[in-house]
Amino acid sequence: MNPDIKEKPNQIFSGILEEAQRRKNEFEADSAPKIHIGVATCGIASGALETKKAFEEALDEQNIKARIHTVGCIGHCYAEPVVVIDYQESGFPPIFYPEVTPGKAKMLVKFFLKEGDPRLEHVLGATQENEMIPSVMEFSRFNQEKRVVMEKCGHIDPEDIYDYIADGGYTALEKVLRRDPVEIITEIQESGLRGRGGAGFPTGKKWDLARNAKDKDKIIICNADEGDPGAYMDRTLLESNPHQVLEGLVICAYAVGAEKALVYVRSEYPLAVKIVTKAILQAKELGLLGKEILGTSFNMDIEVFQGSGAFVCGEETALIQSIEGYRGMPQNRPPYPVHKGLWGKPTVINNVKTLASIPPIIKKGAAWYREIGTENSPGTAIFSIVGNVTHPGLVEIPMGVSLKTLIFDICGGIPNKKKFKAVQIGGPSGGCLPAEFLDTPIDFDSLTEAGAMMGSGGMVVMDEDNCMVDVARYFLDFTQKESCGKCTFCRIGTKHLLNILDRITIGEGKPDDLNMLQTLSEDIKSGSLCGLGKTAPNPVLTSLRYFLDEYEAHVNEKRCPGMTCRKLTAFYIDLEKCARGCDACVGCCPVDAVFTTSNRKKGIDQILCVKCGECMVACPPDYDAVMTVSPPELAPVIERPKEAVEKSK
Amino acid sequence: MVKLLVDDKEIEVKKGTTLLKACLENEIYIPNLCYLEEMEESVASCRMCFIAIEGEEKPVTSCTVKVTDNMIVRTDTPAVRRLQRSAFRLLLSTHHVDCRNCPANKRCELQRIAKLLKVGLKQKKLEQILKDTAIDESHPCLDYFPNRCVLCGKCIYVCQKQNGKAVITFAKRGFDTVVSFYGAGDLSAIPCGACNSCVEICPVGAITKKA
């Protein structure tokens, strides 16, 4: 029996909780308006810091007292910078404002905070039910989500541990410390939680294996080496709610019997590094980390290790190699890290999202967690949805929701009246699924069955203007560059795949190429040493399976159906649509390929054109006269008038 | 001791032996490039030593599997040969085939494997991709031929073993990976003058002594 098990709540924690409550009450009792600004990396990139400065200046100028509360990311990338203004005295509920530029910030201070007019034309919705303004919860982007891991993201200040504690943070840890470690592992096993790093290995089982490993000296690693193009869930979590991850880490260490943990985060995430480092210090100060945690006999320390940006170091054996100071190259498994990991010690490596799922499971119980999601994939999935969707961003949904619901209902579908073509799930290791698969439920097994994979949660939505060969080429280019170079199949095989795809996209594909792509991909998949090589051909295999016609069009007809591959596409101007006297396209052409025809309309010199597409962007939507065509020979020939030829000389 | 059946031949080896070692000890040749008996853990990087074990869905690398009693193994199923030929062709696609002028001629591991797999050294299925640098002459007493090298890593292992600290290492990554000498400050201090380990261990003649 664990000597720490006590019925009574922990006295030290009660003191911390009281202090957190006191601070929260003081903040809430203050009648001054509160301005919550999202300042995670995505918000900052959209100008949140300038917005914050504009608020501060305007408040100063107008001599208004208000409290600015910096929070993390709420996941609504399309609306950044996001600001919520809670001005109780105005009589309005807290209001969610999207895309708050510095100008808008100054305007809101002047009209809302000074004169009480919330400027409804700029409002997305209220964050509470009320009778005056429609609540954001009426939008499916809000109400169809189920937030377990990201519940507090965008609501609390990630740099203030008391914010997290006042919102129920670290109560799971307090609860855990009064229980037997084995009970915790059983609870996690019963919850059915599967690793969110991509492979979906049962977390409880991993912990159990590590707990029963012979070596007493154990290590826990939080894997935040997120590197898929277009995926940023782990970064957002670390930047918006680092303590939930740390709490999960401490609980894991307690359950497994470890005293040492590392957060392996890539150095390209400077803000995440800074926030996690600060969070560790704060937790130590309060005695939630370090020696004799909350007065018990349990000791535990967390260090931050910065990865150097190699994608392959997300693979657990390569990650361990890189911490030990070697080249980040994967090793053969077994031995698995739970038996022989970092410095030869039993090591549990869990993804950020897996660890952040732990505190809610402990607090609300395994049965509660099991009710979310599906039988074999309980819980929620977090996706970063990017590409051709109206409302991109981070979405947390219960497992089992269909791709259609996620893309069309929650994320608003495809913008600009375009048609859906494919969705790429699971990053460079995943696959492209066509429209027939939109009814596929999102869970580990269904996605794998369809040829994609859960991966770490990157999702790229593509409309009809995308070329699937080019998409496969893009991902292969990525994996080929990120291959560590250790094993034959991945090192040389992916290079050949990429070369063949390169050839096809410039119209030099040979009839045998498609066969070669298929067999070589299959061999790389079965022959490679690590997960990177084993999954690298997936984008090729799935696009060959579902979009073979596009490959054939490239190879046999030298035609790109998505009109994306430059060599196989031509831009021309539809003279029926082109407006006399408009010069928009002429000015933007970097190579002077656009000329004026004899009747003052425009034409494109196909020899000079570099197919940058600038003219298409510049052409006013009313005319929409710049067209693309593939193969390029089909572009109508518009003669350049003689004097124009003279002039251009 | 453990008894197992390889290609219908019964062999007996010590418990804990890898399948590759068991086969090689019993004169059953399995193509391999990166395997060294004295290594504690197999590198498993060349992806040549595939075999089929009854009950397993796909071929596995024999250097990473320990023998078990009554294991039934085949070394030449179509699936095994397909993977081996595929890996071998990939290696050849980056190998400058010029046996007549190569010091490894007739003792070259690639020649041996080509014979076994019945794959011509001048494979035509894949495009030949050679590196720009034909010879890296930066080392004071060794020359390195990137377009011969199969990146098995044996040279780095023996160098480390022989001299305590390897003078050569893998450099760059992915397709550009090479074995490289990382210029120690004092060139007179390097042990390479008297040591010939890396030259001797190389299965393909990619490292030679300077004339």
Tab-separated table of C-alpha atoms in Angstrom, chain A residues 321-572:
chain	number	residue	atom	x	y	z
A	321	GLN	CA	19.254	9.201	-29.961
A	322	SER	CA	19.099	12.953	-30.365
A	323	ILE	CA	18.772	13.554	-26.603
A	324	GLU	CA	21.772	11.311	-26.038
A	325	GLY	CA	23.725	13.502	-28.420
A	326	TYR	CA	23.826	11.207	-31.444
A	327	ARG	CA	22.583	11.725	-34.982
A	328	GLY	CA	18.808	11.566	-34.927
A	329	MET	CA	18.517	8.161	-36.559
A	330	PRO	CA	15.816	5.614	-35.717
A	331	GLN	CA	16.876	2.290	-34.249
A	332	ASN	CA	15.403	-1.113	-34.718
A	333	ARG	CA	12.550	-1.946	-32.333
A	334	PRO	CA	12.520	-4.095	-30.184
A	335	PRO	CA	13.879	-3.188	-27.743
A	336	TYR	CA	11.035	-0.740	-27.258
A	337	PRO	CA	11.697	2.408	-25.219
A	338	VAL	CA	9.441	1.167	-22.406
A	339	HIS	CA	12.038	-1.563	-21.873
A	340	LYS	CA	15.228	0.163	-22.923
A	341	GLY	CA	14.920	3.836	-23.753
A	342	LEU	CA	16.787	6.997	-22.885
A	343	TRP	CA	20.194	6.205	-21.337
A	344	GLY	CA	19.066	2.565	-21.412
A	345	LYS	CA	16.300	3.237	-18.863
A	346	PRO	CA	12.634	2.276	-19.282
A	347	THR	CA	11.088	5.296	-20.963
A	348	VAL	CA	7.485	6.278	-21.578
A	349	ILE	CA	7.119	8.588	-24.562
A	350	ASN	CA	3.703	10.223	-24.846
A	351	ASN	CA	2.427	12.867	-27.205
A	352	VAL	CA	1.363	16.299	-25.877
A	353	LYS	CA	-2.317	15.612	-26.563
A	354	THR	CA	-2.164	12.217	-24.855
A	355	LEU	CA	-0.744	13.769	-21.695
A	356	ALA	CA	-3.212	16.651	-21.793
A	357	SER	CA	-6.041	14.089	-21.893
A	358	ILE	CA	-4.944	12.605	-18.566
A	359	PRO	CA	-6.156	15.280	-16.072
A	360	PRO	CA	-9.742	15.339	-17.457
A	361	ILE	CA	-9.886	11.520	-17.395
A	362	ILE	CA	-8.727	11.399	-13.776
A	363	LYS	CA	-11.111	14.167	-12.751
A	364	LYS	CA	-14.210	12.829	-14.452
A	365	GLY	CA	-13.408	9.134	-14.588
A	366	ALA	CA	-12.804	6.474	-17.209
A	367	ALA	CA	-16.515	5.825	-17.724
A	368	TRP	CA	-17.122	9.464	-18.632
A	369	TYR	CA	-14.274	9.376	-21.149
A	370	ARG	CA	-15.534	6.141	-22.687
A	371	GLU	CA	-18.843	7.802	-23.436
A	372	ILE	CA	-17.103	10.221	-25.791
A	373	GLY	CA	-16.050	8.877	-29.162
A	374	THR	CA	-16.305	5.325	-30.423
A	375	GLU	CA	-15.864	1.868	-28.928
A	376	ASN	CA	-12.308	1.376	-30.184
A	377	SER	CA	-11.264	5.021	-30.233
A	378	PRO	CA	-12.681	6.722	-27.151
A	379	GLY	CA	-12.270	10.409	-26.527
A	380	THR	CA	-11.743	13.332	-28.808
A	381	ALA	CA	-9.504	14.060	-31.775
A	382	ILE	CA	-7.876	17.392	-32.429
A	383	PHE	CA	-7.323	18.349	-36.036
A	384	SER	CA	-5.651	21.342	-37.534
A	385	ILE	CA	-7.751	21.874	-40.610
A	386	VAL	CA	-6.152	23.976	-43.283
A	387	GLY	CA	-6.402	24.424	-47.030
A	388	ASN	CA	-9.579	25.204	-48.917
A	389	VAL	CA	-12.060	25.513	-46.055
A	390	THR	CA	-14.014	28.549	-44.946
A	391	HIS	CA	-13.159	28.297	-41.253
A	392	PRO	CA	-9.704	26.770	-40.861
A	393	GLY	CA	-8.155	26.255	-37.467
A	394	LEU	CA	-7.999	23.790	-34.634
A	395	VAL	CA	-11.058	21.667	-34.068
A	396	GLU	CA	-11.618	19.191	-31.266
A	397	ILE	CA	-14.360	16.697	-32.037
A	398	PRO	CA	-15.509	13.428	-30.541
A	399	MET	CA	-14.044	10.459	-32.411
A	400	GLY	CA	-16.512	8.973	-34.847
A	401	VAL	CA	-17.731	12.235	-36.391
A	402	SER	CA	-17.723	11.906	-40.174
A	403	LEU	CA	-15.312	13.750	-42.427
A	404	LYS	CA	-18.294	15.415	-44.059
A	405	THR	CA	-19.566	16.877	-40.789
A	406	LEU	CA	-16.109	18.094	-39.905
A	407	ILE	CA	-15.319	19.712	-43.247
A	408	PHE	CA	-18.724	20.963	-44.333
A	409	ASP	CA	-20.657	21.646	-41.119
A	410	ILE	CA	-18.009	22.576	-38.605
A	411	CYS	CA	-15.459	24.198	-40.901
A	412	GLY	CA	-17.932	25.789	-43.266
A	413	GLY	CA	-17.137	23.820	-46.424
A	414	ILE	CA	-15.206	24.873	-49.501
A	415	PRO	CA	-15.039	28.614	-50.177
A	416	ASN	CA	-15.521	30.404	-53.523
A	417	LYS	CA	-18.197	27.976	-54.763
A	418	LYS	CA	-15.538	25.422	-55.628
A	419	LYS	CA	-16.054	21.688	-55.509
A	420	PHE	CA	-14.446	19.407	-52.940
A	421	LYS	CA	-11.774	17.189	-54.413
A	422	ALA	CA	-9.825	15.473	-51.662
A	423	VAL	CA	-8.767	15.644	-48.063
A	424	GLN	CA	-5.249	14.782	-46.992
A	425	ILE	CA	-5.226	13.344	-43.492
A	426	GLY	CA	-2.255	12.475	-41.320
A	427	GLY	CA	0.362	14.692	-42.923
A	428	PRO	CA	3.201	13.267	-44.993
A	429	SER	CA	2.493	9.791	-43.624
A	430	GLY	CA	-1.188	9.968	-44.399
A	431	GLY	CA	-3.221	9.682	-47.509
A	432	CYS	CA	-5.568	11.613	-49.760
A	433	LEU	CA	-9.191	10.555	-49.627
A	434	PRO	CA	-11.686	11.495	-52.359
A	435	ALA	CA	-15.339	12.532	-51.982
A	436	GLU	CA	-16.549	8.898	-51.752
A	437	PHE	CA	-14.925	8.707	-48.334
A	438	LEU	CA	-16.616	11.752	-46.838
A	439	ASP	CA	-18.903	9.512	-44.799
A	440	THR	CA	-15.926	7.797	-43.164
A	441	PRO	CA	-16.051	8.231	-39.403
A	442	ILE	CA	-12.918	9.788	-37.941
A	443	ASP	CA	-11.237	7.224	-35.717
A	444	PHE	CA	-7.943	5.347	-35.728
A	445	ASP	CA	-9.195	2.198	-37.435
A	446	SER	CA	-11.569	3.631	-40.054
A	447	LEU	CA	-9.001	6.087	-41.348
A	448	THR	CA	-6.303	3.429	-41.589
A	449	GLU	CA	-8.723	1.152	-43.401
A	450	ALA	CA	-9.449	3.883	-45.935
A	451	GLY	CA	-5.730	4.233	-46.646
A	452	ALA	CA	-5.118	7.429	-44.687
A	453	MET	CA	-4.196	7.574	-41.027
A	454	MET	CA	-4.956	9.582	-37.946
A	455	GLY	CA	-1.364	10.713	-37.752
A	456	SER	CA	-0.843	13.546	-35.376
A	457	GLY	CA	-3.889	15.376	-36.729
A	458	GLY	CA	-2.995	17.466	-39.735
A	459	MET	CA	-5.773	17.791	-42.289
A	460	VAL	CA	-5.496	19.584	-45.615
A	461	VAL	CA	-8.703	20.115	-47.553
A	462	MET	CA	-8.349	20.510	-51.321
A	463	ASP	CA	-10.771	21.866	-53.894
A	464	GLU	CA	-11.050	21.103	-57.605
A	465	ASP	CA	-8.143	23.408	-58.474
A	466	ASN	CA	-5.601	21.112	-56.829
A	467	CYS	CA	-3.539	18.611	-58.737
A	468	MET	CA	-3.249	15.320	-56.895
A	469	VAL	CA	0.030	14.408	-58.541
A	470	ASP	CA	1.440	17.703	-57.367
A	471	VAL	CA	0.112	17.071	-53.851
A	472	ALA	CA	1.827	13.671	-53.765
A	473	ARG	CA	4.974	15.313	-55.084
A	474	TYR	CA	4.800	17.978	-52.371
A	475	PHE	CA	4.621	15.428	-49.551
A	476	LEU	CA	7.306	13.222	-51.073
A	477	ASP	CA	9.544	16.239	-51.398
A	478	PHE	CA	9.055	16.758	-47.668
A	479	THR	CA	9.712	13.162	-46.571
A	480	GLN	CA	12.604	12.792	-48.964
A	481	LYS	CA	14.275	15.832	-47.442
A	482	GLU	CA	13.504	14.658	-43.916
A	483	SER	CA	14.746	11.093	-44.386
A	484	CYS	CA	17.655	10.544	-42.018
A	485	GLY	CA	19.566	8.600	-44.650
A	486	LYS	CA	20.056	5.462	-42.615
A	487	CYS	CA	18.180	2.749	-44.452
A	488	THR	CA	18.315	1.949	-48.136
A	489	PHE	CA	14.605	2.050	-48.956
A	490	CYS	CA	13.872	5.402	-47.423
A	491	ARG	CA	17.141	7.093	-48.395
A	492	ILE	CA	17.224	6.084	-52.047
A	493	GLY	CA	13.658	4.906	-52.648
A	494	THR	CA	11.955	8.174	-51.742
A	495	LYS	CA	14.442	10.027	-53.942
A	496	HIS	CA	13.416	7.906	-56.933
A	497	LEU	CA	9.724	8.368	-56.144
A	498	LEU	CA	10.228	12.104	-56.022
A	499	ASN	CA	12.199	12.153	-59.278
A	500	ILE	CA	9.481	10.210	-61.070
A	501	LEU	CA	6.768	12.513	-59.687
A	502	ASP	CA	8.828	15.552	-60.668
A	503	ARG	CA	9.070	14.174	-64.174
A	504	ILE	CA	5.350	13.530	-64.404
A	505	THR	CA	4.441	17.038	-63.272
A	506	ILE	CA	6.553	18.602	-66.012
A	507	GLY	CA	5.024	16.394	-68.683
A	508	GLU	CA	7.928	14.029	-69.073
A	509	GLY	CA	6.290	10.998	-67.502
A	510	LYS	CA	6.794	7.652	-69.208
A	511	PRO	CA	4.117	4.957	-69.545
A	512	ASP	CA	6.022	2.645	-67.214
A	513	ASP	CA	6.347	5.300	-64.504
A	514	LEU	CA	3.000	4.563	-62.882
A	515	ASN	CA	3.903	0.920	-62.498
A	516	MET	CA	7.245	1.834	-61.056
A	517	LEU	CA	5.625	4.264	-58.593
A	518	GLN	CA	3.286	1.536	-57.394
A	519	THR	CA	5.838	-1.268	-56.938
A	520	LEU	CA	8.553	0.944	-55.512
A	521	SER	CA	6.061	2.471	-53.044
A	522	GLU	CA	4.981	-0.991	-51.918
A	523	ASP	CA	8.594	-2.055	-51.417
A	524	ILE	CA	9.509	1.079	-49.458
A	525	LYS	CA	6.452	0.523	-47.278
A	526	SER	CA	7.367	-3.059	-46.409
A	527	GLY	CA	11.132	-2.711	-46.436
A	528	SER	CA	11.920	0.469	-44.489
A	529	LEU	CA	13.339	0.487	-40.992
A	530	CYS	CA	11.182	3.081	-39.242
A	531	GLY	CA	7.750	4.644	-39.375
A	532	LEU	CA	8.885	7.506	-41.563
A	533	GLY	CA	9.920	5.233	-44.416
A	534	LYS	CA	7.087	2.793	-43.851
A	535	THR	CA	4.504	5.537	-44.310
A	536	ALA	CA	6.304	7.905	-46.690
A	537	PRO	CA	4.782	6.330	-49.839
A	538	ASN	CA	1.206	6.658	-48.516
A	539	PRO	CA	0.461	9.920	-50.348
A	540	VAL	CA	1.595	8.274	-53.593
A	541	LEU	CA	-0.258	5.023	-53.005
A	542	THR	CA	-3.561	6.654	-52.070
A	543	SER	CA	-3.461	9.184	-54.885
A	544	LEU	CA	-2.667	6.383	-57.344
A	545	ARG	CA	-5.559	4.394	-55.957
A	546	TYR	CA	-8.144	7.169	-55.971
A	547	PHE	CA	-6.913	9.581	-58.631
A	548	LEU	CA	-5.315	7.327	-61.229
A	549	ASP	CA	-7.067	9.279	-63.991
A	550	GLU	CA	-5.084	12.383	-63.045
A	551	TYR	CA	-1.801	10.518	-63.267
A	552	GLU	CA	-2.834	9.094	-66.638
A	553	ALA	CA	-3.808	12.535	-67.923
A	554	HIS	CA	-0.342	13.834	-67.002
A	555	VAL	CA	1.522	10.928	-68.548
A	556	ASN	CA	-0.569	10.179	-71.632
A	557	GLU	CA	-2.076	13.526	-72.576
A	558	LYS	CA	0.459	15.887	-70.949
A	559	ARG	CA	-2.557	17.463	-69.295
A	560	CYS	CA	-2.968	18.616	-65.690
A	561	PRO	CA	-6.665	18.371	-64.736
A	562	GLY	CA	-6.176	20.631	-61.707
A	563	MET	CA	-4.374	23.199	-63.915
A	564	THR	CA	-1.643	23.462	-61.311
A	565	CYS	CA	1.442	21.991	-62.934
A	566	ARG	CA	2.995	24.984	-64.618
A	567	LYS	CA	4.613	23.232	-67.542
A	568	LEU	CA	1.314	21.648	-68.502
A	569	THR	CA	-0.854	24.740	-68.101
A	570	ALA	CA	-1.249	27.986	-69.986
A	571	PHE	CA	-2.836	31.263	-68.956
A	572	TYR	CA	-4.845	33.168	-71.559
